[in-house]
CSV table of C-alpha atoms in Angstrom, one decimal:
chain,number,residue,atom,x,y,z
D,241,ASP,CA,0.0,0.0,0.0
D,242,VAL,CA,1.2,3.5,-0.8
D,243,LYS,CA,1.8,5.6,2.2
D,244,VAL,CA,2.1,9.3,2.2
D,245,THR,CA,2.9,10.7,5.6
D,246,GLN,CA,2.6,14.3,6.7
D,247,SER,CA,4.6,15.2,9.7
D,248,SER,CA,1.8,16.9,11.7
D,249,ARG,CA,-1.9,16.5,11.8
D,250,TYR,CA,-2.4,19.8,13.7
D,251,LEU,CA,-0.1,22.8,13.9
D,252,VAL,CA,-0.5,26.2,15.5
D,253,LYS,CA,1.9,29.0,14.6
D,254,ARG,CA,2.1,32.7,15.0
D,255,THR,CA,2.0,35.4,12.3
D,256,GLY,CA,5.4,36.1,10.8
D,257,GLU,CA,6.9,32.7,11.7
D,258,LYS,CA,8.6,30.5,9.2
D,259,VAL,CA,6.6,27.3,9.0
D,260,PHE,CA,7.7,23.9,7.5
D,261,LEU,CA,5.3,21.2,6.5
D,262,GLU,CA,6.9,17.9,5.7
D,263,CYS,CA,5.7,15.1,3.5
D,264,VAL,CA,7.2,11.7,2.9
D,265,GLN,CA,6.1,8.9,0.5
D,266,ASP,CA,7.3,5.4,0.5
D,267,MET,CA,6.5,4.2,-3.1
D,268,ASP,CA,9.3,5.8,-5.1
D,269,HIS,CA,6.9,8.1,-6.9
D,270,GLU,CA,8.4,10.8,-9.1
D,271,ASN,CA,5.6,13.3,-8.7
D,272,MET,CA,4.6,15.1,-5.5
D,273,PHE,CA,2.1,17.8,-4.9
D,274,TRP,CA,1.0,20.3,-2.2
D,275,TYR,CA,-2.6,21.5,-2.0
D,276,ARG,CA,-4.5,23.6,0.3
D,277,GLN,CA,-8.2,22.8,1.0
D,278,ASP,CA,-10.7,25.5,2.0
D,279,PRO,CA,-14.4,25.1,2.4
D,280,GLY,CA,-16.2,26.0,-0.8
D,281,LEU,CA,-13.0,26.2,-2.8
D,282,GLY,CA,-12.1,22.6,-3.1
D,283,LEU,CA,-8.4,21.7,-3.5
D,284,ARG,CA,-6.0,24.3,-4.9
D,285,LEU,CA,-2.6,23.4,-6.1
D,286,ILE,CA,0.2,25.3,-4.5
D,287,TYR,CA,3.4,23.7,-5.9
D,288,PHE,CA,4.3,20.4,-7.5
D,289,SER,CA,7.5,18.5,-8.3
D,290,TYR,CA,8.1,15.9,-10.9
D,291,ASP,CA,11.7,15.1,-10.0
D,292,VAL,CA,14.3,15.7,-7.3
D,293,LYS,CA,15.2,19.4,-7.1
D,294,MET,CA,12.5,20.2,-9.7
D,295,LYS,CA,9.5,22.3,-8.8
D,296,GLU,CA,6.7,24.0,-10.6
D,297,LYS,CA,4.3,26.7,-9.4
D,298,GLY,CA,0.7,25.7,-9.1
D,299,ASP,CA,-2.3,28.0,-9.0
D,300,ILE,CA,-1.6,29.8,-5.7
D,301,PRO,CA,2.1,29.8,-5.0
D,302,GLU,CA,2.3,33.3,-3.5
D,303,GLY,CA,3.7,33.2,0.1
D,304,TYR,CA,4.9,29.6,-0.2
D,305,SER,CA,8.1,27.8,-1.3
D,306,VAL,CA,9.0,24.2,-1.6
D,307,SER,CA,12.0,22.0,-1.3
D,308,ARG,CA,12.7,18.5,-2.8
D,309,GLU,CA,16.2,17.4,-2.0
D,310,LYS,CA,15.3,13.7,-1.9
D,311,LYS,CA,12.8,11.8,-4.0
D,312,GLU,CA,10.7,10.7,-1.1
D,313,ARG,CA,10.4,14.0,0.7
D,314,PHE,CA,8.6,17.2,-0.4
D,315,SER,CA,8.5,20.1,2.0
D,316,LEU,CA,6.2,23.1,1.9
D,317,ILE,CA,7.6,26.3,3.5
D,318,LEU,CA,5.6,29.3,4.6
D,319,GLU,CA,8.2,32.0,4.5
D,320,SER,CA,6.3,34.4,6.8
D,321,ALA,CA,3.1,33.0,8.0
D,322,SER,CA,-0.1,35.1,7.7
D,323,THR,CA,-3.6,34.5,9.0
D,324,ASN,CA,-4.9,33.9,5.5
D,325,GLN,CA,-2.8,30.8,5.3
D,326,THR,CA,-4.8,29.1,8.0
D,327,SER,CA,-6.1,26.1,6.1
D,328,MET,CA,-5.9,22.3,5.6
D,329,TYR,CA,-2.8,21.3,3.7
D,330,LEU,CA,-2.7,18.1,1.7
D,331,CYS,CA,0.3,16.4,0.2
D,332,ALA,CA,0.0,13.9,-2.6
D,333,SER,CA,2.2,11.7,-4.8
D,334,SER,CA,1.8,9.8,-8.1
D,335,PRO,CA,4.0,7.6,-10.1
D,336,GLY,CA,5.9,8.4,-13.3
D,337,GLN,CA,6.9,11.5,-15.0
D,338,GLY,CA,4.1,12.3,-17.5
D,339,SER,CA,2.0,9.6,-15.9
D,340,ARG,CA,-1.7,10.0,-15.6
D,341,GLN,CA,-2.5,8.1,-12.5
D,342,PRO,CA,-4.6,8.8,-9.5
D,343,GLN,CA,-2.8,10.6,-6.7
D,344,HIS,CA,-2.2,9.2,-3.3
D,345,PHE,CA,-2.9,11.6,-0.5
D,346,GLY,CA,-1.6,12.1,3.0
D,347,ASP,CA,-3.9,12.6,6.0
D,348,GLY,CA,-3.5,16.4,5.9
D,349,THR,CA,-2.1,19.0,8.2
D,350,ARG,CA,-4.6,21.5,9.7
D,351,LEU,CA,-2.6,24.7,10.2
D,352,SER,CA,-3.8,27.6,12.2
D,353,ILE,CA,-2.0,30.9,12.1
D,354,LEU,CA,-2.7,33.2,15.1
Q,269,GLU,CA,-8.4,28.8,-17.6
Q,270,LEU,CA,-9.7,25.4,-16.7
Q,271,LYS,CA,-12.6,25.3,-14.3
Q,272,VAL,CA,-14.2,22.3,-12.8
Q,273,GLU,CA,-17.6,22.7,-11.3
Q,274,GLN,CA,-19.6,20.3,-9.2
Q,275,ASN,CA,-23.2,20.4,-8.3
Q,276,PRO,CA,-24.8,20.2,-5.9
Q,277,LEU,CA,-22.3,21.4,-3.3
Q,278,PHE,CA,-24.3,19.9,-0.5
Q,279,LEU,CA,-26.6,16.9,-0.7
Q,280,SER,CA,-28.7,15.5,2.0
Q,281,MET,CA,-30.6,12.3,1.1
Q,282,GLN,CA,-32.6,9.5,2.7
Q,283,GLU,CA,-31.3,6.0,2.8
Q,284,GLY,CA,-32.5,4.0,-0.1
Q,285,LYS,CA,-32.9,6.9,-2.5
Q,286,ASN,CA,-31.0,7.5,-5.8
Q,287,TYR,CA,-29.2,10.7,-6.7
Q,288,THR,CA,-26.6,12.0,-9.2
Q,289,ILE,CA,-23.7,14.3,-8.7
Q,290,TYR,CA,-22.6,16.3,-11.7
Q,291,CYS,CA,-19.1,17.5,-12.7
Q,292,ASN,CA,-18.6,20.0,-15.5
Q,293,TYR,CA,-15.3,21.1,-16.8
Q,294,SER,CA,-14.4,23.9,-19.2
Q,295,THR,CA,-11.7,22.6,-21.5
Q,296,THR,CA,-10.9,19.5,-23.5
Q,297,SER,CA,-9.8,16.5,-21.4
Q,298,ASP,CA,-10.0,12.8,-22.0
Q,299,ARG,CA,-9.6,11.7,-18.5
Q,300,LEU,CA,-11.5,12.3,-15.3
Q,301,TYR,CA,-11.0,11.2,-11.7
Q,302,TRP,CA,-13.3,10.8,-8.8
Q,303,TYR,CA,-12.2,10.8,-5.2
Q,304,ARG,CA,-13.9,10.4,-1.8
Q,305,GLN,CA,-13.0,12.1,1.4
Q,306,ASP,CA,-14.3,11.0,4.8
Q,307,PRO,CA,-14.5,13.7,7.5
Q,308,GLY,CA,-11.1,14.3,9.0
Q,309,LYS,CA,-9.5,11.9,6.6
Q,310,SER,CA,-7.5,12.0,3.3
Q,311,LEU,CA,-8.8,11.6,-0.2
Q,312,GLU,CA,-8.9,8.2,-1.7
Q,313,SER,CA,-9.3,7.4,-5.4
Q,314,LEU,CA,-12.6,5.9,-6.5
Q,315,PHE,CA,-12.6,5.9,-10.3
Q,316,VAL,CA,-10.5,6.8,-13.2
Q,317,LEU,CA,-12.5,7.4,-16.4
Q,318,LEU,CA,-10.2,7.0,-19.4
Q,319,SER,CA,-12.3,7.9,-22.5
Q,320,ASN,CA,-15.5,9.2,-23.9
Q,321,GLY,CA,-18.4,6.9,-22.9
Q,322,ALA,CA,-16.5,5.3,-20.1
Q,323,VAL,CA,-18.6,3.8,-17.3
Q,324,LYS,CA,-17.3,2.4,-14.0
Q,325,GLN,CA,-19.2,0.9,-11.1
Q,326,GLU,CA,-18.2,0.0,-7.6
Q,327,GLY,CA,-21.0,-1.1,-5.3
Q,328,ARG,CA,-23.7,1.6,-5.2
Q,329,LEU,CA,-21.6,4.1,-7.1
Q,330,MET,CA,-21.4,4.4,-10.8
Q,331,ALA,CA,-19.4,7.0,-12.7
Q,332,SER,CA,-19.6,8.0,-16.4
Q,333,LEU,CA,-17.8,10.4,-18.7
Q,334,ASP,CA,-19.0,12.3,-21.7
Q,335,THR,CA,-16.0,14.2,-23.1
Q,336,LYS,CA,-18.1,15.9,-25.8
Q,337,ALA,CA,-20.4,17.5,-23.2
Q,338,ARG,CA,-17.4,17.9,-20.8
Q,339,LEU,CA,-19.5,16.2,-18.2
Q,340,SER,CA,-19.1,13.4,-15.7
Q,341,THR,CA,-21.7,12.0,-13.4
Q,342,LEU,CA,-21.5,10.0,-10.2
Q,343,HIS,CA,-24.7,8.2,-9.6
Q,344,ILE,CA,-25.7,6.8,-6.2
Q,345,THR,CA,-28.1,3.9,-6.1
Q,346,ALA,CA,-30.0,3.1,-3.0
Q,347,ALA,CA,-27.9,5.2,-0.7
Q,348,VAL,CA,-26.6,3.9,2.6
Q,349,HIS,CA,-25.2,5.9,5.6
Q,350,ASP,CA,-21.7,4.6,4.8
Q,351,LEU,CA,-21.7,6.7,1.6
Q,352,SER,CA,-21.7,9.9,3.6
Q,353,ALA,CA,-18.6,11.8,2.6
Q,354,THR,CA,-17.3,14.5,0.3
Q,355,TYR,CA,-16.8,13.6,-3.3
Q,356,PHE,CA,-14.4,15.4,-5.6
Q,357,CYS,CA,-14.0,15.1,-9.3
Q,358,ALA,CA,-10.7,16.2,-10.9
Q,359,VAL,CA,-9.4,16.7,-14.5
Q,360,ASP,CA,-5.8,16.6,-15.5
Q,361,LEU,CA,-4.1,19.1,-17.7
Q,362,PRO,CA,-1.4,18.3,-20.3
Q,363,PRO,CA,2.0,19.0,-18.9
Q,364,THR,CA,3.7,22.3,-19.6
Q,365,SER,CA,6.7,20.6,-18.1
Q,366,GLY,CA,7.3,17.2,-16.5
Q,367,THR,CA,4.0,16.0,-15.4
Q,368,TYR,CA,0.2,16.4,-15.5
Q,369,LYS,CA,-1.4,18.4,-12.8
Q,370,TYR,CA,-4.9,18.2,-11.6
Q,371,ILE,CA,-7.7,20.7,-11.3
Q,372,PHE,CA,-10.2,19.6,-8.6
Q,373,GLY,CA,-13.8,20.5,-8.4
Q,374,THR,CA,-15.2,22.2,-5.3
Q,375,GLY,CA,-16.5,18.9,-3.9
Q,376,THR,CA,-20.0,17.6,-3.1
Q,377,ARG,CA,-20.7,17.0,0.6
Q,378,LEU,CA,-23.1,14.1,0.8
Q,379,LYS,CA,-25.0,13.2,3.9
Q,380,VAL,CA,-27.2,10.1,3.9
Q,381,LEU,CA,-29.9,10.1,6.6
Q,382,ALA,CA,-31.1,7.0,8.2
């Protein structure tokens, strides 16, 4: 079974802090994705990566950055957290560059910025 | 810009009844995905519809795809409480670099009443 593990289920941080969300997958997938999920807006893509050290902006990259130093790990960074970044963050992975396969999701991190 | 719209956004139905969730998308795509999300949990893949006219069934759920109408439906037959969840459709975009990325619909929150 594919396992996508996000480091925290719940996280509370303060405005202006630098926040790291970690995601690890154990299936040797090339592709990894970060989404945020907000009521009424569905899932919106923040960043994705199709290879180590490669990253592409999604639809809402502002205020975020990512890091992929190893194939299995994809980190989302909030450079200076703001209250409008309070949300549920979901990490996903899928196999194969150019592959059109369902994504496998982690359990999510519910992040609150105070 | 690709848009993926689902309706209804909320659906409350009695056990034993039938209903259909609709997913419309705004640009050409030959593949569509359905996911389920239980409260507090991650998304799991339900169906991948690969071509025009594709139909897939799993238990009380049946999904279909009409690429000409840019429409997918998720039909629920004789609903049971266990089907209560949020259902998302997603369409993938051809890669500008590296890999396909998804656009998700807003989700349909289904509540089946006993």
